[in-house]
Amino acid sequence: MQLLPPPDNMPLFPSLHDAVKALEHHARPQGYAVIKYKPSNYRGGKPRRMDIACACGGRKYHTIATGLRKAGTRKTACPFRVKVVQLDDDNGLWRVVVMRPDHNHDAYNPGAFPEYRRLSEAQVRQVEMLSADAGITARQILLALRAQSPRRLLATEQDIANLCARLHRLRLGAHTSTQALVARLDAEGTFHKEKLNAEDQFEYQFIGLDDGLKLVSRHPQLLMADVTNNTNKYGLNLLLRAARRRSRVYLVF
């Protein structure tokens, strides 16, 4: 399949952003992706020319290091080049000029390009909101995004997992996961007791939810027990037993 370049009769665009979006819209069904390659001809701190290359441009990186996983690459030194230039007139419109129309590779599925799997700002905000729930998985978030996407969403489950991990690091800031959890419980006014080891890791933690504490206060003569047996995402067993009778509390971890 021949990968067609942008047509010569493309209209003028009001901004560089609009011109690049039009190039992406043309390239996607053709089986290639475009990237911003080199800005130039600055005026007032802003570029008035942007060179656009194929995402397969550039050369493969060869390493002599041993013991490293060899990652896949789409780089084929593709010669395709387009420039987007701002006209010297009062309107400041942008023109697309094809300099090298040919490619040296076959068409790819659009999902092979991270440029097409990238989420919109609104979708990133939705992932940030959903990922705050520790019980939701990357797959569930992806299904929620696909259900609301007006067009086919190409992002993968791994893309969502990577984004969730990055958002989690941003939420933690300078804190460890343990410190962040304790700070959140303090901020919410939730009763908790824990013991940490020398490496700031939990040896055990007790969290008293409001409803449970109120029930114990009203009925101290009753024996209440709750058993949780589950595993975390690493496959480690989590076991908690809590019981209370009269004024004594028994905890087994």
PDB file of C-alpha atoms in Angstrom:
ATOM      1  CA  MET A   1       0.000   0.000   0.000  1.00  0.00           C
ATOM      2  CA  GLN A   2       1.363   3.389  -0.999  1.00  0.00           C
ATOM      3  CA  LEU A   3       1.305   5.927   1.812  1.00  0.00           C
ATOM      4  CA  LEU A   4      -0.131   9.084   0.323  1.00  0.00           C
ATOM      5  CA  PRO A   5       1.272  12.479   1.344  1.00  0.00           C
ATOM      6  CA  PRO A   6      -1.002  15.397   2.218  1.00  0.00           C
ATOM      7  CA  PRO A   7      -2.667  16.893  -0.865  1.00  0.00           C
ATOM      8  CA  ASP A   8      -1.196  19.998  -2.471  1.00  0.00           C
ATOM      9  CA  ASN A   9      -4.471  21.885  -2.172  1.00  0.00           C
ATOM     10  CA  MET A  10      -4.727  21.880   1.622  1.00  0.00           C
ATOM     11  CA  PRO A  11      -6.333  25.085   2.913  1.00  0.00           C
ATOM     12  CA  LEU A  12      -4.586  27.705   5.004  1.00  0.00           C
ATOM     13  CA  PHE A  13      -4.918  27.238   8.748  1.00  0.00           C
ATOM     14  CA  PRO A  14      -5.465  29.833  11.489  1.00  0.00           C
ATOM     15  CA  SER A  15      -2.848  28.255  13.781  1.00  0.00           C
ATOM     16  CA  LEU A  16       0.035  25.804  13.838  1.00  0.00           C
ATOM     17  CA  HIS A  17      -2.020  23.545  16.081  1.00  0.00           C
ATOM     18  CA  ASP A  18      -4.827  23.340  13.510  1.00  0.00           C
ATOM     19  CA  ALA A  19      -2.360  22.571  10.718  1.00  0.00           C
ATOM     20  CA  VAL A  20      -0.742  19.725  12.670  1.00  0.00           C
ATOM     21  CA  LYS A  21      -4.157  18.296  13.569  1.00  0.00           C
ATOM     22  CA  ALA A  22      -5.110  18.285   9.877  1.00  0.00           C
ATOM     23  CA  LEU A  23      -1.893  16.425   9.029  1.00  0.00           C
ATOM     24  CA  GLU A  24      -2.625  13.862  11.755  1.00  0.00           C
ATOM     25  CA  HIS A  25      -6.174  13.449  10.433  1.00  0.00           C
ATOM     26  CA  HIS A  26      -4.779  12.725   6.953  1.00  0.00           C
ATOM     27  CA  ALA A  27      -1.970  10.407   8.121  1.00  0.00           C
ATOM     28  CA  ARG A  28      -4.005   8.181  10.429  1.00  0.00           C
ATOM     29  CA  PRO A  29      -6.029   6.265   7.783  1.00  0.00           C
ATOM     30  CA  GLN A  30      -2.908   6.092   5.594  1.00  0.00           C
ATOM     31  CA  GLY A  31      -1.081   4.021   8.221  1.00  0.00           C
ATOM     32  CA  TYR A  32       1.537   6.453   9.486  1.00  0.00           C
ATOM     33  CA  ALA A  33       1.832   9.180  12.100  1.00  0.00           C
ATOM     34  CA  VAL A  34       3.463  12.604  12.059  1.00  0.00           C
ATOM     35  CA  ILE A  35       5.497  14.335  14.757  1.00  0.00           C
ATOM     36  CA  LYS A  36       6.843  17.842  15.235  1.00  0.00           C
ATOM     37  CA  TYR A  37      10.465  17.650  14.184  1.00  0.00           C
ATOM     38  CA  LYS A  38      12.181  21.039  14.276  1.00  0.00           C
ATOM     39  CA  PRO A  39      10.880  24.563  15.003  1.00  0.00           C
ATOM     40  CA  SER A  40      12.694  27.489  13.399  1.00  0.00           C
ATOM     41  CA  ASN A  41      12.419  31.065  12.099  1.00  0.00           C
ATOM     42  CA  TYR A  42      11.529  32.515  15.492  1.00  0.00           C
ATOM     43  CA  ARG A  43       9.909  35.896  15.861  1.00  0.00           C
ATOM     44  CA  GLY A  44       8.916  37.277  19.229  1.00  0.00           C
ATOM     45  CA  GLY A  45       9.976  34.017  20.859  1.00  0.00           C
ATOM     46  CA  LYS A  46       7.584  31.929  18.753  1.00  0.00           C
ATOM     47  CA  PRO A  47       8.453  29.717  15.764  1.00  0.00           C
ATOM     48  CA  ARG A  48       7.054  30.686  12.381  1.00  0.00           C
ATOM     49  CA  ARG A  49       8.084  27.411  10.806  1.00  0.00           C
ATOM     50  CA  MET A  50       7.677  23.846  12.037  1.00  0.00           C
ATOM     51  CA  ASP A  51       9.181  20.866  10.249  1.00  0.00           C
ATOM     52  CA  ILE A  52       7.015  17.744  10.462  1.00  0.00           C
ATOM     53  CA  ALA A  53       8.450  14.230  10.122  1.00  0.00           C
ATOM     54  CA  CYS A  54       7.071  10.710   9.973  1.00  0.00           C
ATOM     55  CA  ALA A  55       7.036   8.945  13.346  1.00  0.00           C
ATOM     56  CA  CYS A  56       9.183   6.261  11.683  1.00  0.00           C
ATOM     57  CA  GLY A  57      11.894   8.818  10.951  1.00  0.00           C
ATOM     58  CA  GLY A  58      15.238   8.568  12.681  1.00  0.00           C
ATOM     59  CA  ARG A  59      17.519   5.575  12.953  1.00  0.00           C
ATOM     60  CA  LYS A  60      17.353   2.496  15.133  1.00  0.00           C
ATOM     61  CA  TYR A  61      19.381   2.710  18.312  1.00  0.00           C
ATOM     62  CA  HIS A  62      21.865  -0.128  18.630  1.00  0.00           C
ATOM     63  CA  THR A  63      23.359  -0.881  22.029  1.00  0.00           C
ATOM     64  CA  ILE A  64      26.346  -3.047  22.852  1.00  0.00           C
ATOM     65  CA  ALA A  65      25.239  -3.473  26.464  1.00  0.00           C
ATOM     66  CA  THR A  66      24.426  -7.022  27.514  1.00  0.00           C
ATOM     67  CA  GLY A  67      21.632  -8.208  29.744  1.00  0.00           C
ATOM     68  CA  LEU A  68      19.197  -5.526  28.589  1.00  0.00           C
ATOM     69  CA  ARG A  69      15.838  -6.283  27.057  1.00  0.00           C
ATOM     70  CA  LYS A  70      15.763  -5.313  23.409  1.00  0.00           C
ATOM     71  CA  ALA A  71      12.813  -3.009  22.927  1.00  0.00           C
ATOM     72  CA  GLY A  72      10.966  -2.890  19.631  1.00  0.00           C
ATOM     73  CA  THR A  73      11.183   0.154  17.401  1.00  0.00           C
ATOM     74  CA  ARG A  74       9.430   1.543  14.345  1.00  0.00           C
ATOM     75  CA  LYS A  75      12.398   3.655  13.280  1.00  0.00           C
ATOM     76  CA  THR A  76      13.274   3.131   9.616  1.00  0.00           C
ATOM     77  CA  ALA A  77      14.947   6.479   8.835  1.00  0.00           C
ATOM     78  CA  CYS A  78      11.803   7.393   6.897  1.00  0.00           C
ATOM     79  CA  PRO A  79      12.565  10.441   4.697  1.00  0.00           C
ATOM     80  CA  PHE A  80       9.033  11.923   4.744  1.00  0.00           C
ATOM     81  CA  ARG A  81       9.101  15.652   5.548  1.00  0.00           C
ATOM     82  CA  VAL A  82       6.544  18.455   5.606  1.00  0.00           C
ATOM     83  CA  LYS A  83       6.954  22.051   6.677  1.00  0.00           C
ATOM     84  CA  VAL A  84       4.275  24.298   8.113  1.00  0.00           C
ATOM     85  CA  VAL A  85       5.085  27.984   7.678  1.00  0.00           C
ATOM     86  CA  GLN A  86       3.349  31.151   8.808  1.00  0.00           C
ATOM     87  CA  LEU A  87       2.661  33.617   6.019  1.00  0.00           C
ATOM     88  CA  ASP A  88       3.939  37.189   6.119  1.00  0.00           C
ATOM     89  CA  ASP A  89       0.582  38.926   6.140  1.00  0.00           C
ATOM     90  CA  ASP A  90      -1.763  40.494   8.643  1.00  0.00           C
ATOM     91  CA  ASN A  91      -3.813  37.322   9.059  1.00  0.00           C
ATOM     92  CA  GLY A  92      -0.856  35.181  10.114  1.00  0.00           C
ATOM     93  CA  LEU A  93      -2.250  32.047   8.462  1.00  0.00           C
ATOM     94  CA  TRP A  94      -0.251  28.817   8.201  1.00  0.00           C
ATOM     95  CA  ARG A  95       0.517  26.879   5.007  1.00  0.00           C
ATOM     96  CA  VAL A  96       1.445  23.201   4.658  1.00  0.00           C
ATOM     97  CA  VAL A  97       4.235  22.458   2.162  1.00  0.00           C
ATOM     98  CA  VAL A  98       5.254  18.874   1.339  1.00  0.00           C
ATOM     99  CA  MET A  99       9.037  18.640   0.898  1.00  0.00           C
ATOM    100  CA  ARG A 100       9.606  14.860   0.771  1.00  0.00           C
ATOM    101  CA  PRO A 101       6.419  12.899   0.045  1.00  0.00           C
ATOM    102  CA  ASP A 102       7.764   9.326   0.127  1.00  0.00           C
ATOM    103  CA  HIS A 103       7.938   6.743   2.919  1.00  0.00           C
ATOM    104  CA  ASN A 104      10.224   3.709   3.157  1.00  0.00           C
ATOM    105  CA  HIS A 105       7.945   1.444   5.211  1.00  0.00           C
ATOM    106  CA  ASP A 106       4.566  -0.240   5.030  1.00  0.00           C
ATOM    107  CA  ALA A 107       1.394   1.028   6.634  1.00  0.00           C
ATOM    108  CA  TYR A 108       0.923   0.399  10.356  1.00  0.00           C
ATOM    109  CA  ASN A 109      -2.202  -0.079  12.406  1.00  0.00           C
ATOM    110  CA  PRO A 110      -2.926   3.297  14.069  1.00  0.00           C
ATOM    111  CA  GLY A 111      -2.779   1.626  17.480  1.00  0.00           C
ATOM    112  CA  ALA A 112       0.943   0.979  16.943  1.00  0.00           C
ATOM    113  CA  PHE A 113       1.658   4.693  17.340  1.00  0.00           C
ATOM    114  CA  PRO A 114       1.644   6.299  20.808  1.00  0.00           C
ATOM    115  CA  GLU A 115       0.739   9.543  19.045  1.00  0.00           C
ATOM    116  CA  TYR A 116      -2.724   8.079  18.344  1.00  0.00           C
ATOM    117  CA  ARG A 117      -3.075   6.364  21.725  1.00  0.00           C
ATOM    118  CA  ARG A 118      -2.600   9.625  23.621  1.00  0.00           C
ATOM    119  CA  LEU A 119      -5.547  10.689  25.781  1.00  0.00           C
ATOM    120  CA  SER A 120      -7.191  14.089  25.674  1.00  0.00           C
ATOM    121  CA  GLU A 121      -6.939  16.464  28.629  1.00  0.00           C
ATOM    122  CA  ALA A 122     -10.530  15.641  29.606  1.00  0.00           C
ATOM    123  CA  GLN A 123      -9.762  11.909  29.517  1.00  0.00           C
ATOM    124  CA  VAL A 124      -6.636  12.385  31.647  1.00  0.00           C
ATOM    125  CA  ARG A 125      -8.743  14.238  34.228  1.00  0.00           C
ATOM    126  CA  GLN A 126     -11.240  11.373  34.203  1.00  0.00           C
ATOM    127  CA  VAL A 127      -8.442   8.838  34.745  1.00  0.00           C
ATOM    128  CA  GLU A 128      -7.145  10.977  37.619  1.00  0.00           C
ATOM    129  CA  MET A 129     -10.575  10.975  39.237  1.00  0.00           C
ATOM    130  CA  LEU A 130     -11.180   7.231  38.746  1.00  0.00           C
ATOM    131  CA  SER A 131      -7.684   6.175  39.799  1.00  0.00           C
ATOM    132  CA  ALA A 132      -8.189   7.830  43.194  1.00  0.00           C
ATOM    133  CA  ASP A 133     -10.329   4.767  44.012  1.00  0.00           C
ATOM    134  CA  ALA A 134      -7.784   2.132  45.022  1.00  0.00           C
ATOM    135  CA  GLY A 135     -10.181  -0.686  44.111  1.00  0.00           C
ATOM    136  CA  ILE A 136     -10.536   0.172  40.426  1.00  0.00           C
ATOM    137  CA  THR A 137      -8.242  -1.448  37.865  1.00  0.00           C
ATOM    138  CA  ALA A 138      -6.658  -0.062  34.716  1.00  0.00           C
ATOM    139  CA  ARG A 139      -8.923  -2.324  32.659  1.00  0.00           C
ATOM    140  CA  GLN A 140     -12.055  -0.926  34.321  1.00  0.00           C
ATOM    141  CA  ILE A 141     -10.863   2.636  33.701  1.00  0.00           C
ATOM    142  CA  LEU A 142     -10.187   1.807  30.047  1.00  0.00           C
ATOM    143  CA  LEU A 143     -13.684   0.353  29.612  1.00  0.00           C
ATOM    144  CA  ALA A 144     -15.186   3.498  31.160  1.00  0.00           C
ATOM    145  CA  LEU A 145     -13.225   5.711  28.758  1.00  0.00           C
ATOM    146  CA  ARG A 146     -14.237   3.632  25.743  1.00  0.00           C
ATOM    147  CA  ALA A 147     -17.890   3.821  26.747  1.00  0.00           C
ATOM    148  CA  GLN A 148     -17.748   7.633  26.699  1.00  0.00           C
ATOM    149  CA  SER A 149     -15.396   8.160  23.747  1.00  0.00           C
ATOM    150  CA  PRO A 150     -17.125   9.540  20.623  1.00  0.00           C
ATOM    151  CA  ARG A 151     -14.531   7.789  18.440  1.00  0.00           C
ATOM    152  CA  ARG A 152     -12.617   4.554  18.780  1.00  0.00           C
ATOM    153  CA  LEU A 153     -10.143   4.840  21.648  1.00  0.00           C
ATOM    154  CA  LEU A 154      -6.772   3.289  20.798  1.00  0.00           C
ATOM    155  CA  ALA A 155      -5.190   3.534  24.253  1.00  0.00           C
ATOM    156  CA  THR A 156      -4.262   0.163  25.755  1.00  0.00           C
ATOM    157  CA  GLU A 157      -4.616  -1.186  29.272  1.00  0.00           C
ATOM    158  CA  GLN A 158      -0.858  -0.725  29.731  1.00  0.00           C
ATOM    159  CA  ASP A 159      -1.146   2.938  28.668  1.00  0.00           C
ATOM    160  CA  ILE A 160      -3.768   3.456  31.387  1.00  0.00           C
ATOM    161  CA  ALA A 161      -1.670   1.603  33.977  1.00  0.00           C
ATOM    162  CA  ASN A 162       1.355   3.781  33.146  1.00  0.00           C
ATOM    163  CA  LEU A 163      -0.741   6.944  33.446  1.00  0.00           C
ATOM    164  CA  CYS A 164      -2.199   5.808  36.788  1.00  0.00           C
ATOM    165  CA  ALA A 165       1.311   5.154  38.108  1.00  0.00           C
ATOM    166  CA  ARG A 166       2.448   8.624  37.011  1.00  0.00           C
ATOM    167  CA  LEU A 167      -0.590  10.278  38.610  1.00  0.00           C
ATOM    168  CA  HIS A 168       0.009   8.289  41.795  1.00  0.00           C
ATOM    169  CA  ARG A 169       3.588   9.562  41.987  1.00  0.00           C
ATOM    170  CA  LEU A 170       2.340  13.123  41.546  1.00  0.00           C
ATOM    171  CA  ARG A 171      -0.203  12.676  44.345  1.00  0.00           C
ATOM    172  CA  LEU A 172       2.430  11.287  46.688  1.00  0.00           C
ATOM    173  CA  GLY A 173       4.836  14.145  46.081  1.00  0.00           C
ATOM    174  CA  ALA A 174       7.718  13.788  48.531  1.00  0.00           C
ATOM    175  CA  HIS A 175       5.817  11.250  50.676  1.00  0.00           C
ATOM    176  CA  THR A 176       6.022   7.472  50.620  1.00  0.00           C
ATOM    177  CA  SER A 177       2.816   5.477  50.130  1.00  0.00           C
ATOM    178  CA  THR A 178       2.736   4.764  53.862  1.00  0.00           C
ATOM    179  CA  GLN A 179       3.140   8.429  54.812  1.00  0.00           C
ATOM    180  CA  ALA A 180       0.492   9.468  52.290  1.00  0.00           C
ATOM    181  CA  LEU A 181      -2.033   6.971  53.694  1.00  0.00           C
ATOM    182  CA  VAL A 182      -1.478   8.111  57.289  1.00  0.00           C
ATOM    183  CA  ALA A 183      -1.745  11.770  56.241  1.00  0.00           C
ATOM    184  CA  ARG A 184      -5.011  11.086  54.413  1.00  0.00           C
ATOM    185  CA  LEU A 185      -6.510   9.292  57.425  1.00  0.00           C
ATOM    186  CA  ASP A 186      -5.486  12.230  59.633  1.00  0.00           C
ATOM    187  CA  ALA A 187      -7.006  14.728  57.210  1.00  0.00           C
ATOM    188  CA  GLU A 188     -10.296  12.795  57.124  1.00  0.00           C
ATOM    189  CA  GLY A 189     -10.380  12.465  60.917  1.00  0.00           C
ATOM    190  CA  THR A 190     -10.428   8.655  60.759  1.00  0.00           C
ATOM    191  CA  PHE A 191      -9.279   6.783  63.866  1.00  0.00           C
ATOM    192  CA  HIS A 192      -6.185   4.689  63.176  1.00  0.00           C
ATOM    193  CA  LYS A 193      -3.266   3.041  64.921  1.00  0.00           C
ATOM    194  CA  GLU A 194      -0.273   1.492  63.241  1.00  0.00           C
ATOM    195  CA  LYS A 195       3.207   0.198  63.872  1.00  0.00           C
ATOM    196  CA  LEU A 196       5.982   0.880  61.373  1.00  0.00           C
ATOM    197  CA  ASN A 197       9.310  -0.848  61.049  1.00  0.00           C
ATOM    198  CA  ALA A 198      12.687   0.829  60.561  1.00  0.00           C
ATOM    199  CA  GLU A 199      12.060   1.054  56.803  1.00  0.00           C
ATOM    200  CA  ASP A 200       8.808   3.000  57.295  1.00  0.00           C
ATOM    201  CA  GLN A 201       6.710  -0.012  56.297  1.00  0.00           C
ATOM    202  CA  PHE A 202       3.554  -1.207  58.039  1.00  0.00           C
ATOM    203  CA  GLU A 203       3.917  -4.079  60.476  1.00  0.00           C
ATOM    204  CA  TYR A 204       0.247  -3.693  61.246  1.00  0.00           C
ATOM    205  CA  GLN A 205      -2.462  -1.044  61.037  1.00  0.00           C
ATOM    206  CA  PHE A 206      -5.847  -0.675  62.667  1.00  0.00           C
ATOM    207  CA  ILE A 207      -8.483   1.599  61.141  1.00  0.00           C
ATOM    208  CA  GLY A 208     -11.683   2.282  63.046  1.00  0.00           C
ATOM    209  CA  LEU A 209     -14.559   3.359  60.819  1.00  0.00           C
ATOM    210  CA  ASP A 210     -17.137   5.703  62.332  1.00  0.00           C
ATOM    211  CA  ASP A 211     -20.125   3.342  62.039  1.00  0.00           C
ATOM    212  CA  GLY A 212     -18.231   0.486  63.674  1.00  0.00           C
ATOM    213  CA  LEU A 213     -16.950   2.633  66.530  1.00  0.00           C
ATOM    214  CA  LYS A 214     -20.443   3.981  67.233  1.00  0.00           C
ATOM    215  CA  LEU A 215     -21.886   0.473  67.276  1.00  0.00           C
ATOM    216  CA  VAL A 216     -19.222  -0.744  69.721  1.00  0.00           C
ATOM    217  CA  SER A 217     -19.860   2.245  72.001  1.00  0.00           C
ATOM    218  CA  ARG A 218     -23.606   1.558  72.125  1.00  0.00           C
ATOM    219  CA  HIS A 219     -23.285  -2.211  72.679  1.00  0.00           C
ATOM    220  CA  PRO A 220     -20.029  -2.909  74.587  1.00  0.00           C
ATOM    221  CA  GLN A 221     -21.395  -6.236  75.896  1.00  0.00           C
ATOM    222  CA  LEU A 222     -21.523  -7.778  72.409  1.00  0.00           C
ATOM    223  CA  LEU A 223     -18.757  -9.672  70.684  1.00  0.00           C
ATOM    224  CA  MET A 224     -18.238  -8.343  67.172  1.00  0.00           C
ATOM    225  CA  ALA A 225     -15.946 -10.007  64.695  1.00  0.00           C
ATOM    226  CA  ASP A 226     -14.993  -9.263  61.131  1.00  0.00           C
ATOM    227  CA  VAL A 227     -12.667 -11.372  59.051  1.00  0.00           C
ATOM    228  CA  THR A 228     -11.089 -10.165  55.821  1.00  0.00           C
ATOM    229  CA  ASN A 229      -9.062 -12.582  53.742  1.00  0.00           C
ATOM    230  CA  ASN A 230      -7.909 -11.207  50.430  1.00  0.00           C
ATOM    231  CA  THR A 231      -4.854 -10.684  48.264  1.00  0.00           C
ATOM    232  CA  ASN A 232      -3.331  -7.485  46.962  1.00  0.00           C
ATOM    233  CA  LYS A 233      -2.192  -6.832  43.385  1.00  0.00           C
ATOM    234  CA  TYR A 234       1.126  -8.547  44.111  1.00  0.00           C
ATOM    235  CA  GLY A 235      -0.607 -11.780  45.135  1.00  0.00           C
ATOM    236  CA  LEU A 236       0.302 -11.400  48.822  1.00  0.00           C
ATOM    237  CA  ASN A 237      -2.235 -12.675  51.346  1.00  0.00           C
ATOM    238  CA  LEU A 238      -3.942 -10.080  53.514  1.00  0.00           C
ATOM    239  CA  LEU A 239      -5.637 -11.369  56.657  1.00  0.00           C
ATOM    240  CA  LEU A 240      -7.297  -9.313  59.375  1.00  0.00           C
ATOM    241  CA  ARG A 241      -9.402 -10.443  62.280  1.00  0.00           C
ATOM    242  CA  ALA A 242     -10.850  -7.972  64.717  1.00  0.00           C
ATOM    243  CA  ALA A 243     -13.065  -8.732  67.692  1.00  0.00           C
ATOM    244  CA  ARG A 244     -14.347  -6.879  70.744  1.00  0.00           C
ATOM    245  CA  ARG A 245     -16.002  -8.084  73.896  1.00  0.00           C
ATOM    246  CA  ARG A 246     -16.881  -5.671  76.663  1.00  0.00           C
ATOM    247  CA  SER A 247     -13.913  -3.351  77.149  1.00  0.00           C
ATOM    248  CA  ARG A 248     -11.217  -5.525  75.574  1.00  0.00           C
ATOM    249  CA  VAL A 249     -10.194  -5.510  71.928  1.00  0.00           C
ATOM    250  CA  TYR A 250      -8.467  -8.444  70.257  1.00  0.00           C
ATOM    251  CA  LEU A 251      -6.613  -7.989  66.989  1.00  0.00           C
ATOM    252  CA  VAL A 252      -4.895 -10.745  65.041  1.00  0.00           C
ATOM    253  CA  PHE A 253      -2.920  -9.953  61.854  1.00  0.00           C
TER     254      PHE A 253
END
